[in-house]
Tab-separated table of N, CA, C and O in Angstrom:
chain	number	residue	atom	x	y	z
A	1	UNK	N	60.472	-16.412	77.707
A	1	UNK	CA	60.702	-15.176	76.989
A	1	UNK	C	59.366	-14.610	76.514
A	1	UNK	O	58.457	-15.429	76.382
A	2	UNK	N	59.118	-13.347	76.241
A	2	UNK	CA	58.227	-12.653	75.987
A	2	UNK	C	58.072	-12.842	74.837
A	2	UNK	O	58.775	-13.677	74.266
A	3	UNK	N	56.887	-11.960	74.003
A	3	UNK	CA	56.730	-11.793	72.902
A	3	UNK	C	57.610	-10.617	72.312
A	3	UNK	O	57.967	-10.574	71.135
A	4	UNK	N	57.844	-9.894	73.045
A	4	UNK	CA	58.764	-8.443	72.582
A	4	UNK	C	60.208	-9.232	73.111
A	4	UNK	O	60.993	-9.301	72.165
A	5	UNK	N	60.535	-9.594	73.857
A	5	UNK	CA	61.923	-10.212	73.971
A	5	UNK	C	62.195	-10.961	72.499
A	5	UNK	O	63.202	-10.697	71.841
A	6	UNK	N	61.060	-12.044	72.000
A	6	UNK	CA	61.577	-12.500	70.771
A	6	UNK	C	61.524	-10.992	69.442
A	6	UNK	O	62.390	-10.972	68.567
A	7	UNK	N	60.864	-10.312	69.475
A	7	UNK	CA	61.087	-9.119	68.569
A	7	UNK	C	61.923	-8.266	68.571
A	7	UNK	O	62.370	-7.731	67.556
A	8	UNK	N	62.416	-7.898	70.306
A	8	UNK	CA	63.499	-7.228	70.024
A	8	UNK	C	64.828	-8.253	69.354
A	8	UNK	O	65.331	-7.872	68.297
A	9	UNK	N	65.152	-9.047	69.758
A	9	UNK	CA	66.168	-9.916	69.403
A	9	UNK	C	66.195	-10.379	67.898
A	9	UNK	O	67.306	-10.603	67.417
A	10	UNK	N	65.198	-10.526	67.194
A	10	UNK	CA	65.104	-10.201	65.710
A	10	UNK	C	65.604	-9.306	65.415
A	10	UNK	O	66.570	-9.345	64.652
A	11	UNK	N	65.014	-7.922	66.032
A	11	UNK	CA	65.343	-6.705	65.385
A	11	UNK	C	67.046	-6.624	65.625
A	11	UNK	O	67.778	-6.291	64.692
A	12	UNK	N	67.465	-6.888	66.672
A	12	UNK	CA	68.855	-6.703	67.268
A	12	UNK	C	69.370	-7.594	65.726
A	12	UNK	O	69.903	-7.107	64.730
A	13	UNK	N	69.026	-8.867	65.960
A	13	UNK	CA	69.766	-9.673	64.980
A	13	UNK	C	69.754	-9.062	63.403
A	13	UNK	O	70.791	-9.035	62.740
A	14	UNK	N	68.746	-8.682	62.995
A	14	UNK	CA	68.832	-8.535	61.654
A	14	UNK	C	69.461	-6.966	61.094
A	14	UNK	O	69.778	-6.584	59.968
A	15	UNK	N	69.475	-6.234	62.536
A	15	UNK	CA	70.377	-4.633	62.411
A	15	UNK	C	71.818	-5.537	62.630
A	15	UNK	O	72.529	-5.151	61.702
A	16	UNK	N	72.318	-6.200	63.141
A	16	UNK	CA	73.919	-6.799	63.049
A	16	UNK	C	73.799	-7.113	61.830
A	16	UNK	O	74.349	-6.317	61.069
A	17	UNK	N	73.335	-7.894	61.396
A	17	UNK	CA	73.539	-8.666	59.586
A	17	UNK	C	73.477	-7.221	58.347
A	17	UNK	O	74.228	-7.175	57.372
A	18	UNK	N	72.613	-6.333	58.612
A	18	UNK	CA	72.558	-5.002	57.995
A	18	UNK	C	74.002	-4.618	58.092
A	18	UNK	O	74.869	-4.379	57.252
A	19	UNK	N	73.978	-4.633	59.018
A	19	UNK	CA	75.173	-3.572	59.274
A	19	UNK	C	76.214	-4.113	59.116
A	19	UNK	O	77.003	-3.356	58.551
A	20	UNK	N	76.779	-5.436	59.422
A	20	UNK	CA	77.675	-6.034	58.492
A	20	UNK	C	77.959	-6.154	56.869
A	20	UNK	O	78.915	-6.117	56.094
A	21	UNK	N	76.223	-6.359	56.840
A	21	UNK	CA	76.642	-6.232	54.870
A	21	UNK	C	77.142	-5.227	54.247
A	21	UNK	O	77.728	-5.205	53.165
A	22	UNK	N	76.836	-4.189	55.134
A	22	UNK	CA	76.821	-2.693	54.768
A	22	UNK	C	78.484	-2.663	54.954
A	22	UNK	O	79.257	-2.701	53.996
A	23	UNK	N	78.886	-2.590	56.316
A	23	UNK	CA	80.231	-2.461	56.121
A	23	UNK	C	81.511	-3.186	55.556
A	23	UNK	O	82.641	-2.698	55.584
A	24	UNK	N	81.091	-4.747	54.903
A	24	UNK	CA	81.484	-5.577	54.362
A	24	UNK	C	81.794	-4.799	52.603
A	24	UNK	O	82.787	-5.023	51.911
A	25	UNK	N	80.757	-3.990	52.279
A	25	UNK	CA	80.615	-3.491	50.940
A	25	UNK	C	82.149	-2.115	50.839
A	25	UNK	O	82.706	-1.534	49.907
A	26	UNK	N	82.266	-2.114	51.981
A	26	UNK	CA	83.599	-0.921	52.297
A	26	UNK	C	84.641	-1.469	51.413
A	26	UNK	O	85.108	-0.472	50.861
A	27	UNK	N	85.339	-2.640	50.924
A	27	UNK	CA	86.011	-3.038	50.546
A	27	UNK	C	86.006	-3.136	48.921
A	27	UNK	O	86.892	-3.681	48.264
A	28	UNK	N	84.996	-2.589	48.465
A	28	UNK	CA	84.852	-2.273	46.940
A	28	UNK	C	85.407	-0.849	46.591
A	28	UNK	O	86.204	-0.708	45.664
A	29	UNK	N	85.083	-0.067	47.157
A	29	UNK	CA	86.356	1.206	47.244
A	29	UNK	C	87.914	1.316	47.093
A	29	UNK	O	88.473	1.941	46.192
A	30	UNK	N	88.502	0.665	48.041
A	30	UNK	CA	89.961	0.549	48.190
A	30	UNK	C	90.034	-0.447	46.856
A	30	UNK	O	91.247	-0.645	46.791
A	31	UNK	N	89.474	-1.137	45.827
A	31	UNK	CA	89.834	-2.285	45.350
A	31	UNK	C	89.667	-1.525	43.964
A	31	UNK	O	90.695	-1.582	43.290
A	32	UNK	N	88.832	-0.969	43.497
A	32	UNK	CA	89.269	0.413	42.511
A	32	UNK	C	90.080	1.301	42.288
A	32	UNK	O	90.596	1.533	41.195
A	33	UNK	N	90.323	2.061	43.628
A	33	UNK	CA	91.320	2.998	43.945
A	33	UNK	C	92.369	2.205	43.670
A	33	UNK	O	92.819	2.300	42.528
A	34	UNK	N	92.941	1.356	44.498
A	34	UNK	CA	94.213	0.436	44.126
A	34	UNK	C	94.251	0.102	42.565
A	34	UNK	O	95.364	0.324	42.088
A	35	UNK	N	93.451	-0.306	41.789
A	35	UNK	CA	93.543	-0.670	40.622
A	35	UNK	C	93.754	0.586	39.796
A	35	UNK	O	94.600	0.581	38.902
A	36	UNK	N	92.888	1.856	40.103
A	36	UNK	CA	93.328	3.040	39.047
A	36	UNK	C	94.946	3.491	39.380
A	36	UNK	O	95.618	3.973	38.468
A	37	UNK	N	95.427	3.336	40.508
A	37	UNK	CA	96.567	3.702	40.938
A	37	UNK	C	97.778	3.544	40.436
A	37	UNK	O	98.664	4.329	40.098
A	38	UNK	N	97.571	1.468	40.452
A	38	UNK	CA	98.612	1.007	39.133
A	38	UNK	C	98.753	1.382	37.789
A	38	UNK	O	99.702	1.573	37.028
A	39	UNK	N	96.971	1.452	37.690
A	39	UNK	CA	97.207	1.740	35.966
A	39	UNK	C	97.657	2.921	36.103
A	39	UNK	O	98.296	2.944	35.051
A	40	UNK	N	97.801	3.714	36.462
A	40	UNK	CA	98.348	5.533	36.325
A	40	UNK	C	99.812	5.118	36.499
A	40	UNK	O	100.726	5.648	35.868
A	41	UNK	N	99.979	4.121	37.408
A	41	UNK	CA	101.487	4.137	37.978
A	41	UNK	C	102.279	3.482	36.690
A	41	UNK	O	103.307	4.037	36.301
A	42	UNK	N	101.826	2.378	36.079
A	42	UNK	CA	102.310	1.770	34.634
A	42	UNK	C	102.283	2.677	33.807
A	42	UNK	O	103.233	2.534	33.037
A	43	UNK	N	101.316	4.072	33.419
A	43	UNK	CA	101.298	4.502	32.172
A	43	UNK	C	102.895	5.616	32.604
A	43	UNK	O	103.915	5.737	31.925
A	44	UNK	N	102.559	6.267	33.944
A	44	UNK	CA	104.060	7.271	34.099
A	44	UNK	C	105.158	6.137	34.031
A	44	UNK	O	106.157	6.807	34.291
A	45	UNK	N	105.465	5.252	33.905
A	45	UNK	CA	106.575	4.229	33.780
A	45	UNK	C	106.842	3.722	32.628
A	45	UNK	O	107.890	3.105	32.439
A	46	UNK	N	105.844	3.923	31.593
A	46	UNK	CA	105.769	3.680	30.283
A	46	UNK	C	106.240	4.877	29.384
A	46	UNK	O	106.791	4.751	28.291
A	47	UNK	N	105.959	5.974	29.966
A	47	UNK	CA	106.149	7.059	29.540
A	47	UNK	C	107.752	7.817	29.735
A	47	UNK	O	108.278	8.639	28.985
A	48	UNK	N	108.262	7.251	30.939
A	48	UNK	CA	109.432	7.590	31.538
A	48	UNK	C	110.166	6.515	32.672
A	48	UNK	O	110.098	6.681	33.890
A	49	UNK	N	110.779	5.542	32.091
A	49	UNK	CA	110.996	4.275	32.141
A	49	UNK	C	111.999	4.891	33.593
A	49	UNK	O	111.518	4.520	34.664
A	50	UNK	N	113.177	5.682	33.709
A	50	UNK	CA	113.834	6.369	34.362
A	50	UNK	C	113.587	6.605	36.182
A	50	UNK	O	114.353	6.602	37.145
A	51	UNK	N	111.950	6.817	35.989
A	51	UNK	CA	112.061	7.316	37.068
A	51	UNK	C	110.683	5.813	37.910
A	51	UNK	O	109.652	6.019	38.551
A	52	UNK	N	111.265	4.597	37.538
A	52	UNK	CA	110.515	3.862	38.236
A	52	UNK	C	110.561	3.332	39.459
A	52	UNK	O	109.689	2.654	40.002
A	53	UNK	N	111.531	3.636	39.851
A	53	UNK	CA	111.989	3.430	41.502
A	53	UNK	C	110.815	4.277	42.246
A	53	UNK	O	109.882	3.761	42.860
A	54	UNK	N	111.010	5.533	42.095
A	54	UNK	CA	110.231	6.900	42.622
A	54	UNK	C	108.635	6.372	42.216
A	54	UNK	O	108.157	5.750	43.164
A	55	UNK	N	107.672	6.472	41.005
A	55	UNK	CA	106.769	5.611	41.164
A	55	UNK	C	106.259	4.687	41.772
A	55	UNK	O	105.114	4.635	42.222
A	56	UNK	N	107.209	3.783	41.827
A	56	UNK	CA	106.783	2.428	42.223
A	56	UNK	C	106.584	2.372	44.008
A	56	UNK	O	105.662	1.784	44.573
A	57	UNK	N	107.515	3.013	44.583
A	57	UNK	CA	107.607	3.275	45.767
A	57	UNK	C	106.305	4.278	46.191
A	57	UNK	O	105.698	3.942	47.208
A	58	UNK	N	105.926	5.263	45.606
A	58	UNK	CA	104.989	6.486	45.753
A	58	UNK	C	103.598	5.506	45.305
A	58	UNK	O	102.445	5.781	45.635
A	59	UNK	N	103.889	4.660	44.721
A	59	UNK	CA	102.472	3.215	44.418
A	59	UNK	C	101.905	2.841	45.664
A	59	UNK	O	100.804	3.066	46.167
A	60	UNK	N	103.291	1.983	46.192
A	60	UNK	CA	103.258	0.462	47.147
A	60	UNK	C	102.346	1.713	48.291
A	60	UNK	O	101.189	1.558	48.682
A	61	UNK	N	103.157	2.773	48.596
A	61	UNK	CA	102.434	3.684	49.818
A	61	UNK	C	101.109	3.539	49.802
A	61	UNK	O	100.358	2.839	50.481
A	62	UNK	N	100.871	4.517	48.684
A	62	UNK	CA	99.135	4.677	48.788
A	62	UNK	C	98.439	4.067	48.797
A	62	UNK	O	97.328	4.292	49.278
A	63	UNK	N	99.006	2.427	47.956
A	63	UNK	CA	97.870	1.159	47.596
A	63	UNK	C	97.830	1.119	49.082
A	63	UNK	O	96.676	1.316	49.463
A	64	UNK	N	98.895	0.885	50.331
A	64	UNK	CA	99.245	0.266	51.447
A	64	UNK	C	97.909	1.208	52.521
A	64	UNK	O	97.020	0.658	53.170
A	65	UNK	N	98.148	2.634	52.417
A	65	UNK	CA	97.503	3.768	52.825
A	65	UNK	C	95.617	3.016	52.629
A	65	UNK	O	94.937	2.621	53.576
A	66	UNK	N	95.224	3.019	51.276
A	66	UNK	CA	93.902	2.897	50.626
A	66	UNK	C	93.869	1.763	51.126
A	66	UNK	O	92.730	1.566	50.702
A	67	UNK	N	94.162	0.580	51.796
A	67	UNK	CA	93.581	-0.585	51.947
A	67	UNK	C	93.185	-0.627	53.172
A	67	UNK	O	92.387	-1.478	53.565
A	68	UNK	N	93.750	0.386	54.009
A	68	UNK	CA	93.159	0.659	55.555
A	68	UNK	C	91.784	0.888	55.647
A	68	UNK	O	91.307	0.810	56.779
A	69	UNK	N	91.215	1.090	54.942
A	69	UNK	CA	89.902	1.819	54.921
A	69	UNK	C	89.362	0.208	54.526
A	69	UNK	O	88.666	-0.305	55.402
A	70	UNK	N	89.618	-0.618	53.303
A	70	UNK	CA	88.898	-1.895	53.530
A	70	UNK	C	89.303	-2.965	54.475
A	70	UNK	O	88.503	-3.900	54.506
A	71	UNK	N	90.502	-3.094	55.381
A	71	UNK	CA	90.676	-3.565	56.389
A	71	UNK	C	89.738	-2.875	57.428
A	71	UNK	O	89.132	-3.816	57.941
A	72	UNK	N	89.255	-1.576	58.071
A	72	UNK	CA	88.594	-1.306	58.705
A	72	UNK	C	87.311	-1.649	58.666
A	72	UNK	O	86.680	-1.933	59.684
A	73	UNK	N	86.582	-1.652	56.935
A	73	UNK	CA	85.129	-2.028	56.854
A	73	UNK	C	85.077	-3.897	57.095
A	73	UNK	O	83.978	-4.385	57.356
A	74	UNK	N	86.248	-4.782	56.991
A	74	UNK	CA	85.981	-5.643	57.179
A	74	UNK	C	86.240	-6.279	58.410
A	74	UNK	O	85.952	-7.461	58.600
A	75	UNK	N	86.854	-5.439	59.392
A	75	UNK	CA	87.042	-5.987	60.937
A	75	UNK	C	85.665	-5.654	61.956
A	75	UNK	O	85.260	-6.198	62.984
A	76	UNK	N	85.120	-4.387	61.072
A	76	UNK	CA	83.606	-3.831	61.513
A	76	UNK	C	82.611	-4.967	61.008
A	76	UNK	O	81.596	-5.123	61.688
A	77	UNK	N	82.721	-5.478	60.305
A	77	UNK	CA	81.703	-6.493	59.803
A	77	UNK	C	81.529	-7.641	60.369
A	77	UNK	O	80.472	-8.074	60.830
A	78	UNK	N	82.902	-8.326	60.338
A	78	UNK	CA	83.473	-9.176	61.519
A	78	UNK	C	82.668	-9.026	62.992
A	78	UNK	O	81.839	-9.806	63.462
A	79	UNK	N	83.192	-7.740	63.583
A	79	UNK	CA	82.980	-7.652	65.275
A	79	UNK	C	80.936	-7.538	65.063
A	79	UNK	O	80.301	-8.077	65.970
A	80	UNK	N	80.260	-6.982	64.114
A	80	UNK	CA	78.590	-6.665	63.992
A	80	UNK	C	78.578	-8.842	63.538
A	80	UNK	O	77.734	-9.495	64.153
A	81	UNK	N	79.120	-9.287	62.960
A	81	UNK	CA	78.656	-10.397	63.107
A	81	UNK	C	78.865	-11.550	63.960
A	81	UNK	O	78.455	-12.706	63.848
A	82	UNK	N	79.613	-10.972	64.866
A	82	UNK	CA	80.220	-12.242	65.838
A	82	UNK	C	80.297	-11.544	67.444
A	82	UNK	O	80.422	-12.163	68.500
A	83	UNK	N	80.212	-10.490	67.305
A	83	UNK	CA	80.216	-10.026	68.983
A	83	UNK	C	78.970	-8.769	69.588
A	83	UNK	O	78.363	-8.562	70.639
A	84	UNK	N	79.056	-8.153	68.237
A	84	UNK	CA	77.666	-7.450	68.870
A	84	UNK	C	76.221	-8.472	69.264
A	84	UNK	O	75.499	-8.274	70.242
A	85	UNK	N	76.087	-9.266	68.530
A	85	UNK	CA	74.811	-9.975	68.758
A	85	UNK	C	75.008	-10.728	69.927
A	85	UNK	O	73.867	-11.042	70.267
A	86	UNK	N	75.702	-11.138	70.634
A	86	UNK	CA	76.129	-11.822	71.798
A	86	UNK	C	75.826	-10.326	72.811
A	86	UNK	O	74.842	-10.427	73.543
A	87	UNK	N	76.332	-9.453	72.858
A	87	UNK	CA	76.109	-8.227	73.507
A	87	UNK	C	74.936	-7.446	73.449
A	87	UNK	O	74.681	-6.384	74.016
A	88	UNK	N	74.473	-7.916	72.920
A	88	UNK	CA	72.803	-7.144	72.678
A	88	UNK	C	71.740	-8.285	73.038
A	88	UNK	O	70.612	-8.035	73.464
A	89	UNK	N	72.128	-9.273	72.863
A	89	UNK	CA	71.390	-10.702	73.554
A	89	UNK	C	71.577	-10.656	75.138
A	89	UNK	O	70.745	-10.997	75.980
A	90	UNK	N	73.003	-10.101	75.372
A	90	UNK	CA	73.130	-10.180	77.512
A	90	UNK	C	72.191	-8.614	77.488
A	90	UNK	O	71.731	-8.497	78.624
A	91	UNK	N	71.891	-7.778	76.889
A	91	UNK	CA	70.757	-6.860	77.144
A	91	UNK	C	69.540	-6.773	77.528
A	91	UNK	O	68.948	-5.955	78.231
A	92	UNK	N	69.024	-8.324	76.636
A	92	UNK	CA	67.367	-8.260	75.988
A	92	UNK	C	67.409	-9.446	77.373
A	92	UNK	O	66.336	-9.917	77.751
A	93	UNK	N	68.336	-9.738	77.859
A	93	UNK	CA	68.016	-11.048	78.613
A	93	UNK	C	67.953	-10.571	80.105
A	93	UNK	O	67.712	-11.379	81.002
């Protein structure tokens, strides 16, 4: 191997680990959102005990909706740490 074969392959390697951490951090979003959601969803249920079916249901959705977005940043993090670097290694080689 070359001297630039071992540099590119650093560089390859340490842009996968970037870019995993990066999209790994996606999952701090949905985990707020979900949490302000309930608390809003407990205070209208506190407030109007009546209509908690309708809440609770209009909850489960959106929490369900908002977690797509940290399931996506963590299957991206996943595939940058376990399959791109294998694919960018059959490149440099």
């Amino acid at each position: 191997m070359t001297e630039f074969q071992y540099l590119a392959k650093g560089i390859a390697l340490a842009g996968c680990g970037i870019g995993a951490g990066c999209a790994l951090i996606a999952g701090i979003g949905p985990g707020i959102g979900e949490g302000n959601a309930v608390s809003k969803a407990l205070e209208a249920i506190g407030r109007q005990p009546e209509c908690k079916g309708d809440v609770t249901s209009t909850m489960l959705l959106g929490c369900a909706i908002a977690e797509t977005t940290g399931i996506y940043g963590f299957v991206t993090g996943l595939l940058l740490i376990f399959v791109a670097p294998g694919m960018f290694m059959n490149y440099l080689v």
